XYZ file of C-alpha atoms in Angstrom:
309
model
C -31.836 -24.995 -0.056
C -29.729 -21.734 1.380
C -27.234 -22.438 3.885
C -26.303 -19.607 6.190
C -22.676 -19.001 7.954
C -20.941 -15.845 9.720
C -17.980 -14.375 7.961
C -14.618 -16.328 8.632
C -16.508 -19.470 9.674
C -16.805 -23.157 8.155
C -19.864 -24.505 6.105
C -19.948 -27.939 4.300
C -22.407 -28.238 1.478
C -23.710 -31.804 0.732
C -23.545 -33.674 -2.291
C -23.717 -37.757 -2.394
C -23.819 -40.188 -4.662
C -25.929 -43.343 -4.444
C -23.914 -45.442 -7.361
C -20.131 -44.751 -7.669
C -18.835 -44.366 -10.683
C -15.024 -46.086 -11.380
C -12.107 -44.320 -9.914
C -11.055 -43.842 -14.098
C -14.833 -42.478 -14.604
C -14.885 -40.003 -11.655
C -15.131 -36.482 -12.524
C -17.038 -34.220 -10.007
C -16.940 -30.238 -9.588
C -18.164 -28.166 -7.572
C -19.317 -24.503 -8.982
C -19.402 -20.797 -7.617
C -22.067 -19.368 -10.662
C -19.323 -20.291 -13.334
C -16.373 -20.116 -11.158
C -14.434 -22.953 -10.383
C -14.421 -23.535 -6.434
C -12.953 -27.477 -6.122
C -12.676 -29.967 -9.145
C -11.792 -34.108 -8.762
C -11.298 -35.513 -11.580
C -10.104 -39.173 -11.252
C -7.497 -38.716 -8.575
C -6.612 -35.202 -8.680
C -7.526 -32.206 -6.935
C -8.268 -28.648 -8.714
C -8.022 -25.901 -6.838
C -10.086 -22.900 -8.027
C -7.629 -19.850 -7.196
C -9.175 -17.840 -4.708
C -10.606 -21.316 -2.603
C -6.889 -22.866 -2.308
C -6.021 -23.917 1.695
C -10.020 -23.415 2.075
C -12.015 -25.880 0.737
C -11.601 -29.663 1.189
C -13.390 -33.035 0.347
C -13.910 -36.032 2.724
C -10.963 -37.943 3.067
C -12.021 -40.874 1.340
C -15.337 -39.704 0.243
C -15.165 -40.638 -3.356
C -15.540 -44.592 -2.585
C -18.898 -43.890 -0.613
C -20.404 -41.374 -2.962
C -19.891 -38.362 -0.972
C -18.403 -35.326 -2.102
C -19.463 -32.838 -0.159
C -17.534 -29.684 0.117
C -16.896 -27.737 3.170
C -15.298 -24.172 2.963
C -13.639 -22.663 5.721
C -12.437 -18.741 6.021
C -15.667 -17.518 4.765
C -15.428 -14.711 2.787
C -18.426 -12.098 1.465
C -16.909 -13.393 -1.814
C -18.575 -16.843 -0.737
C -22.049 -16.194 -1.181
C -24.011 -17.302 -3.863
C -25.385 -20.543 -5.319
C -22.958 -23.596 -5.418
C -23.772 -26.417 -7.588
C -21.969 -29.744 -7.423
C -22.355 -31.490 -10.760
C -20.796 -34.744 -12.493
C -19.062 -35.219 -16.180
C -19.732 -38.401 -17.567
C -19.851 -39.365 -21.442
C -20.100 -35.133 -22.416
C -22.593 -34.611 -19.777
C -23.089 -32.658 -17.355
C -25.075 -34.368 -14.293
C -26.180 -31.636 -11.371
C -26.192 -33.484 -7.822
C -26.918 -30.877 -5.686
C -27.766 -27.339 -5.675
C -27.755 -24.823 -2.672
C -27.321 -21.520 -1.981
C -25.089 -19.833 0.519
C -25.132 -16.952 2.161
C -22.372 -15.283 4.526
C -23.662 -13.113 7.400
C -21.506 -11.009 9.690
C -22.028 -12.135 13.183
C -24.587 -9.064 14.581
C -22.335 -8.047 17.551
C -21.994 -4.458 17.358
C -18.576 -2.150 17.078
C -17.267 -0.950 20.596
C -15.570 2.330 20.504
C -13.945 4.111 23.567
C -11.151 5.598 24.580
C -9.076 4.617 27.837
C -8.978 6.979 30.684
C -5.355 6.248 31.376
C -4.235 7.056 28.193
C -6.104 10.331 28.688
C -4.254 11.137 32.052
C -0.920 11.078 29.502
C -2.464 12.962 26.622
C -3.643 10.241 24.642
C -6.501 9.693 23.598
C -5.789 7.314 20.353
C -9.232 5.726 19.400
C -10.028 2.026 20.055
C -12.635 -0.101 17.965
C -13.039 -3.586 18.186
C -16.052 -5.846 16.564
C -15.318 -4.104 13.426
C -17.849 -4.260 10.112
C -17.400 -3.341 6.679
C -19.794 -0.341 7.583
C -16.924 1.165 9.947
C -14.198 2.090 7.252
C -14.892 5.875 6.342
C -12.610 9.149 7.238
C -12.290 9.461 11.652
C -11.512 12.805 12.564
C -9.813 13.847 15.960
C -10.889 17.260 17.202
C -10.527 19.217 20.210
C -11.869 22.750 21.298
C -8.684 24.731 22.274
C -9.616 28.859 23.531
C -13.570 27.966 22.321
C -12.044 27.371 18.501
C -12.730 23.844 17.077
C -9.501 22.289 15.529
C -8.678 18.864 13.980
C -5.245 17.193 15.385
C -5.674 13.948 12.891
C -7.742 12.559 10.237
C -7.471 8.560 9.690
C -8.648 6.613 6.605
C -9.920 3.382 7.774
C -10.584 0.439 5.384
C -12.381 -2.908 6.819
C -11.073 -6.008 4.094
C -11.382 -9.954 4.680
C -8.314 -9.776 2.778
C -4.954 -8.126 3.146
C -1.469 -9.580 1.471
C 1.859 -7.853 1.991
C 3.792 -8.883 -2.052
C 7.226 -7.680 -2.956
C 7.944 -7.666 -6.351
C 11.064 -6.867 -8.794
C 11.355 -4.136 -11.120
C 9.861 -4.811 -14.458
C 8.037 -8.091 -13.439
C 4.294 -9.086 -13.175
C 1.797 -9.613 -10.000
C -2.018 -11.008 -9.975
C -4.141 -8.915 -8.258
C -7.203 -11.367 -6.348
C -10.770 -9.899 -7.238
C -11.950 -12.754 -4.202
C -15.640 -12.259 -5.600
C -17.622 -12.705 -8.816
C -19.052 -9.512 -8.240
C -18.430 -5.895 -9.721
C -15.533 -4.267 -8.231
C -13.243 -1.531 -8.531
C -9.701 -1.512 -8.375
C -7.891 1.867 -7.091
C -4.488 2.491 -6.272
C -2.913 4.666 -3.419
C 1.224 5.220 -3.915
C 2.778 4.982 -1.157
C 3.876 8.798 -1.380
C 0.525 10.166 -2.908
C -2.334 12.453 -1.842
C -5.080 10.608 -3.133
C -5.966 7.462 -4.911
C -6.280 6.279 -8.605
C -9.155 4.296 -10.240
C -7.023 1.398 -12.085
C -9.750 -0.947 -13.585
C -13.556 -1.450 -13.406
C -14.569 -5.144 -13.448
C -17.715 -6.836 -14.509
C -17.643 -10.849 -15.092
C -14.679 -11.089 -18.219
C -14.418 -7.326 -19.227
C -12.838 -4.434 -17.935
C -11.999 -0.730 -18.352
C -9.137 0.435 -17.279
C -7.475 3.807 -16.979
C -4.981 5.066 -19.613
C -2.316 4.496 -17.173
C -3.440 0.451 -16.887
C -4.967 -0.453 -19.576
C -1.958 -1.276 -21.838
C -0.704 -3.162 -19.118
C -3.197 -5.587 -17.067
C -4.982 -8.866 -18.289
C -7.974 -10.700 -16.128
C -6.717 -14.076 -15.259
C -9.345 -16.037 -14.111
C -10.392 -14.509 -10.509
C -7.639 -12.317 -10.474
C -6.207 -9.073 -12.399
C -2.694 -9.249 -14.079
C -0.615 -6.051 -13.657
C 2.644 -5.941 -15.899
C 5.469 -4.341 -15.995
C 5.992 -2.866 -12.275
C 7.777 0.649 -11.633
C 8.670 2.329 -8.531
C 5.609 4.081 -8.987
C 3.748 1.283 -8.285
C 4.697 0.496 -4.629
C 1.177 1.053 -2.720
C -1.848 0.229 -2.207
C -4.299 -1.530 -4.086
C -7.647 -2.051 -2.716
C -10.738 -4.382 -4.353
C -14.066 -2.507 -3.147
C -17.332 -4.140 -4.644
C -19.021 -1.220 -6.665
C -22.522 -2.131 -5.765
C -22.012 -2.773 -1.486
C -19.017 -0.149 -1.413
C -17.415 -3.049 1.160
C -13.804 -2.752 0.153
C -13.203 -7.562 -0.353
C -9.301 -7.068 -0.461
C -6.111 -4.995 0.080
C -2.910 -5.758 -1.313
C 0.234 -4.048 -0.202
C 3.044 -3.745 -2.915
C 6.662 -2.658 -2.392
C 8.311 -3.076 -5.731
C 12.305 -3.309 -5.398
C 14.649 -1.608 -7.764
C 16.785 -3.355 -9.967
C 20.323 -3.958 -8.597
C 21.609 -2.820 -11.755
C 21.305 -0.605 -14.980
C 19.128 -1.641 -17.922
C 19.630 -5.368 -19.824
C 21.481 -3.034 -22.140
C 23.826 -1.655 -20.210
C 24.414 -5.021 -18.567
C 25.283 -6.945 -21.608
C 27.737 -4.118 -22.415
C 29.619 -4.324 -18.883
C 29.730 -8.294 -19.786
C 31.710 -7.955 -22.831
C 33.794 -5.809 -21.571
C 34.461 -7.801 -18.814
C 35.069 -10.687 -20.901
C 37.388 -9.371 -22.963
C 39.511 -7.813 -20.040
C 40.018 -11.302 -18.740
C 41.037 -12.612 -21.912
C 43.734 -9.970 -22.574
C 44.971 -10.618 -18.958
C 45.133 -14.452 -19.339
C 46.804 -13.701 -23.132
C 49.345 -11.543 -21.293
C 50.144 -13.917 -18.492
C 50.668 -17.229 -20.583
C 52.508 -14.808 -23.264
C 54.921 -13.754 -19.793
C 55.450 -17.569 -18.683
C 56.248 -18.534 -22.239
C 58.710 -15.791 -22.343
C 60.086 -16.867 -19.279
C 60.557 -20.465 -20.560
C 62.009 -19.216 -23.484
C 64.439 -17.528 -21.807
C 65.236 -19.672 -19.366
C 65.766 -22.695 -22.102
C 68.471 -20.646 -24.078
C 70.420 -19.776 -21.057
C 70.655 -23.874 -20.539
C 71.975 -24.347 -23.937
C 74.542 -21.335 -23.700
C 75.663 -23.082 -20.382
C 75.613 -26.666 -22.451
C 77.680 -25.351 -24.977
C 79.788 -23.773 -22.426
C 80.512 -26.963 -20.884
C 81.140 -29.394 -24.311
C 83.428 -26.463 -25.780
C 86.624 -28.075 -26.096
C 89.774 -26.110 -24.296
């Protein structure tokens, strides 16, 4: 059976039951190829990680059989064949089988210009409806005394997916992949001419550049990247190698540490410690001076007073 839905829409998928199992016994999942999209297993909920806050089960579906799954957000990532399948004594039971396929909607791009803006010199480029086929290079050119000369040049990327992260100094993000697909990861710094391949990924391997490689792990649908510098702050874009559709963009502004290196830190520590030691030692050494002092001027006034005349 294929099921067909435009992008960003909802689909539910049918799968039922005839006999229900115990609520001990239940363990149904349902299956993106051999990714993980939605998993209940007695009374709890798995989330596969790129289908979190998209997928659901009926409320109350597991006492009438029916686990059917709908999806909502449709992604390109989406498509493929979704199996819902059942555990029971080391088994594995399929239920249903379907495929899916996500269509864009086939409303074409609009692209003008407004005339007002062109009575006040501008004539910044509009496009609505946009597709995946629309990202490229747009050039604006004009003919000034019969020459032909560019006045900008704008990169446009068309994503399902775009995430603004900030991340610390030294620490570790996960980069979504959002599709089971081949992609390629590249990298634009925020200050750069021109981007960077970072890894090439197809099912569980990958090849990464010299500058990655020592430093990134695949984590189920995602990409680890380790140990973040301020060179990493940028762009990093997920473009499936076979469609050339870029699936996601994620945004990275990594902060600077507030201070110098853990070794440098420890250092100012001690010595901070041991300057407020040596200030409390001086203090309680001053009071017990004081006390001192103040207890043998009593006795020389006692002995003062008993002295006999």
């Amino acid at each position: 059976m294929v099921k067909i839905v435009n992008l960003g829409g909802s689909i539910t998928l049918p799968c039922k039951l005839l006999e229900v199992p115990p609520v001990e016994q239940l363990d149904v999942c349902w299956m993106l190829g051999e990714h993980l999209v939605i998993r209940l297993n007695r009374d709890q909920i798995i989330y596969g990680i790129s289908y979190r806050n998209r997928t659901k089960l009926p409320a109350g579906g597991a006492s009438r059989g029916d686990f059917s799954l709908t999806i909502t957000h449709t992604q390109h990532g989406n498509s493929g064949v979704y199996r819902c399948v059942m555990f029971r004594e080391e088994q594995e039971l399929k239920l249903a089988e379907l495929q899916l396929s996500v269509e864009v909607p086939h409303s074409p791009s609009t692209l003008f210009v407004r005339t007002d803006r062109i009575l006040q010199d501008d004539i910044s480029l509009e496009l609505k409806n946009t597709q995946h086929e629309d990202q490229g290079v747009y050039n604006c050119s004009f003919v000034s005394s019969k020459a032909f000369r560019n006045s900008a040049q704008i990169n446009l990327t068309v994503t399902d997916n775009m995430i603004w992260l900030e991340a610390g100094f030294g620490s570790s993000v996960l980069l979504p992949l959002h599709t089971v697909s081949p992609v390629i990861l590249s990298f634009l710094p925020d200050r750069g001419n021109g981007s960077v391949r970072v890894c090439e990924v197809e099912k569980e391997q990958m090849e990464c550049g010299a500058a990655y490689s020592h430093r990134t792990d695949l984590q189920q649908d995602s990409l680890e990247l380790r140990m973040l510098s301020m060179e990493d702050s940028g762009t990093f874009s997920v473009m499936e190698r076979e469609t050339q559709c870029t699936v996601s963009v994620l945004f990275i502004q990594v902060v600077p540490p507030s201070t110098g290196p853990p070794e440098e830190n420890e250092c100012g520590r001690k010595i901070t410690n041991s300057v407020i030691a040596v200030v409390i030692v001086v203090v309680i050494a001053v009071i017990m001076l004081r006390w001192w002092r103040q207890r043998q001027f009593t006795e020389e006034q006692s002995a003062e007073i008993h002295e006999p005349l």
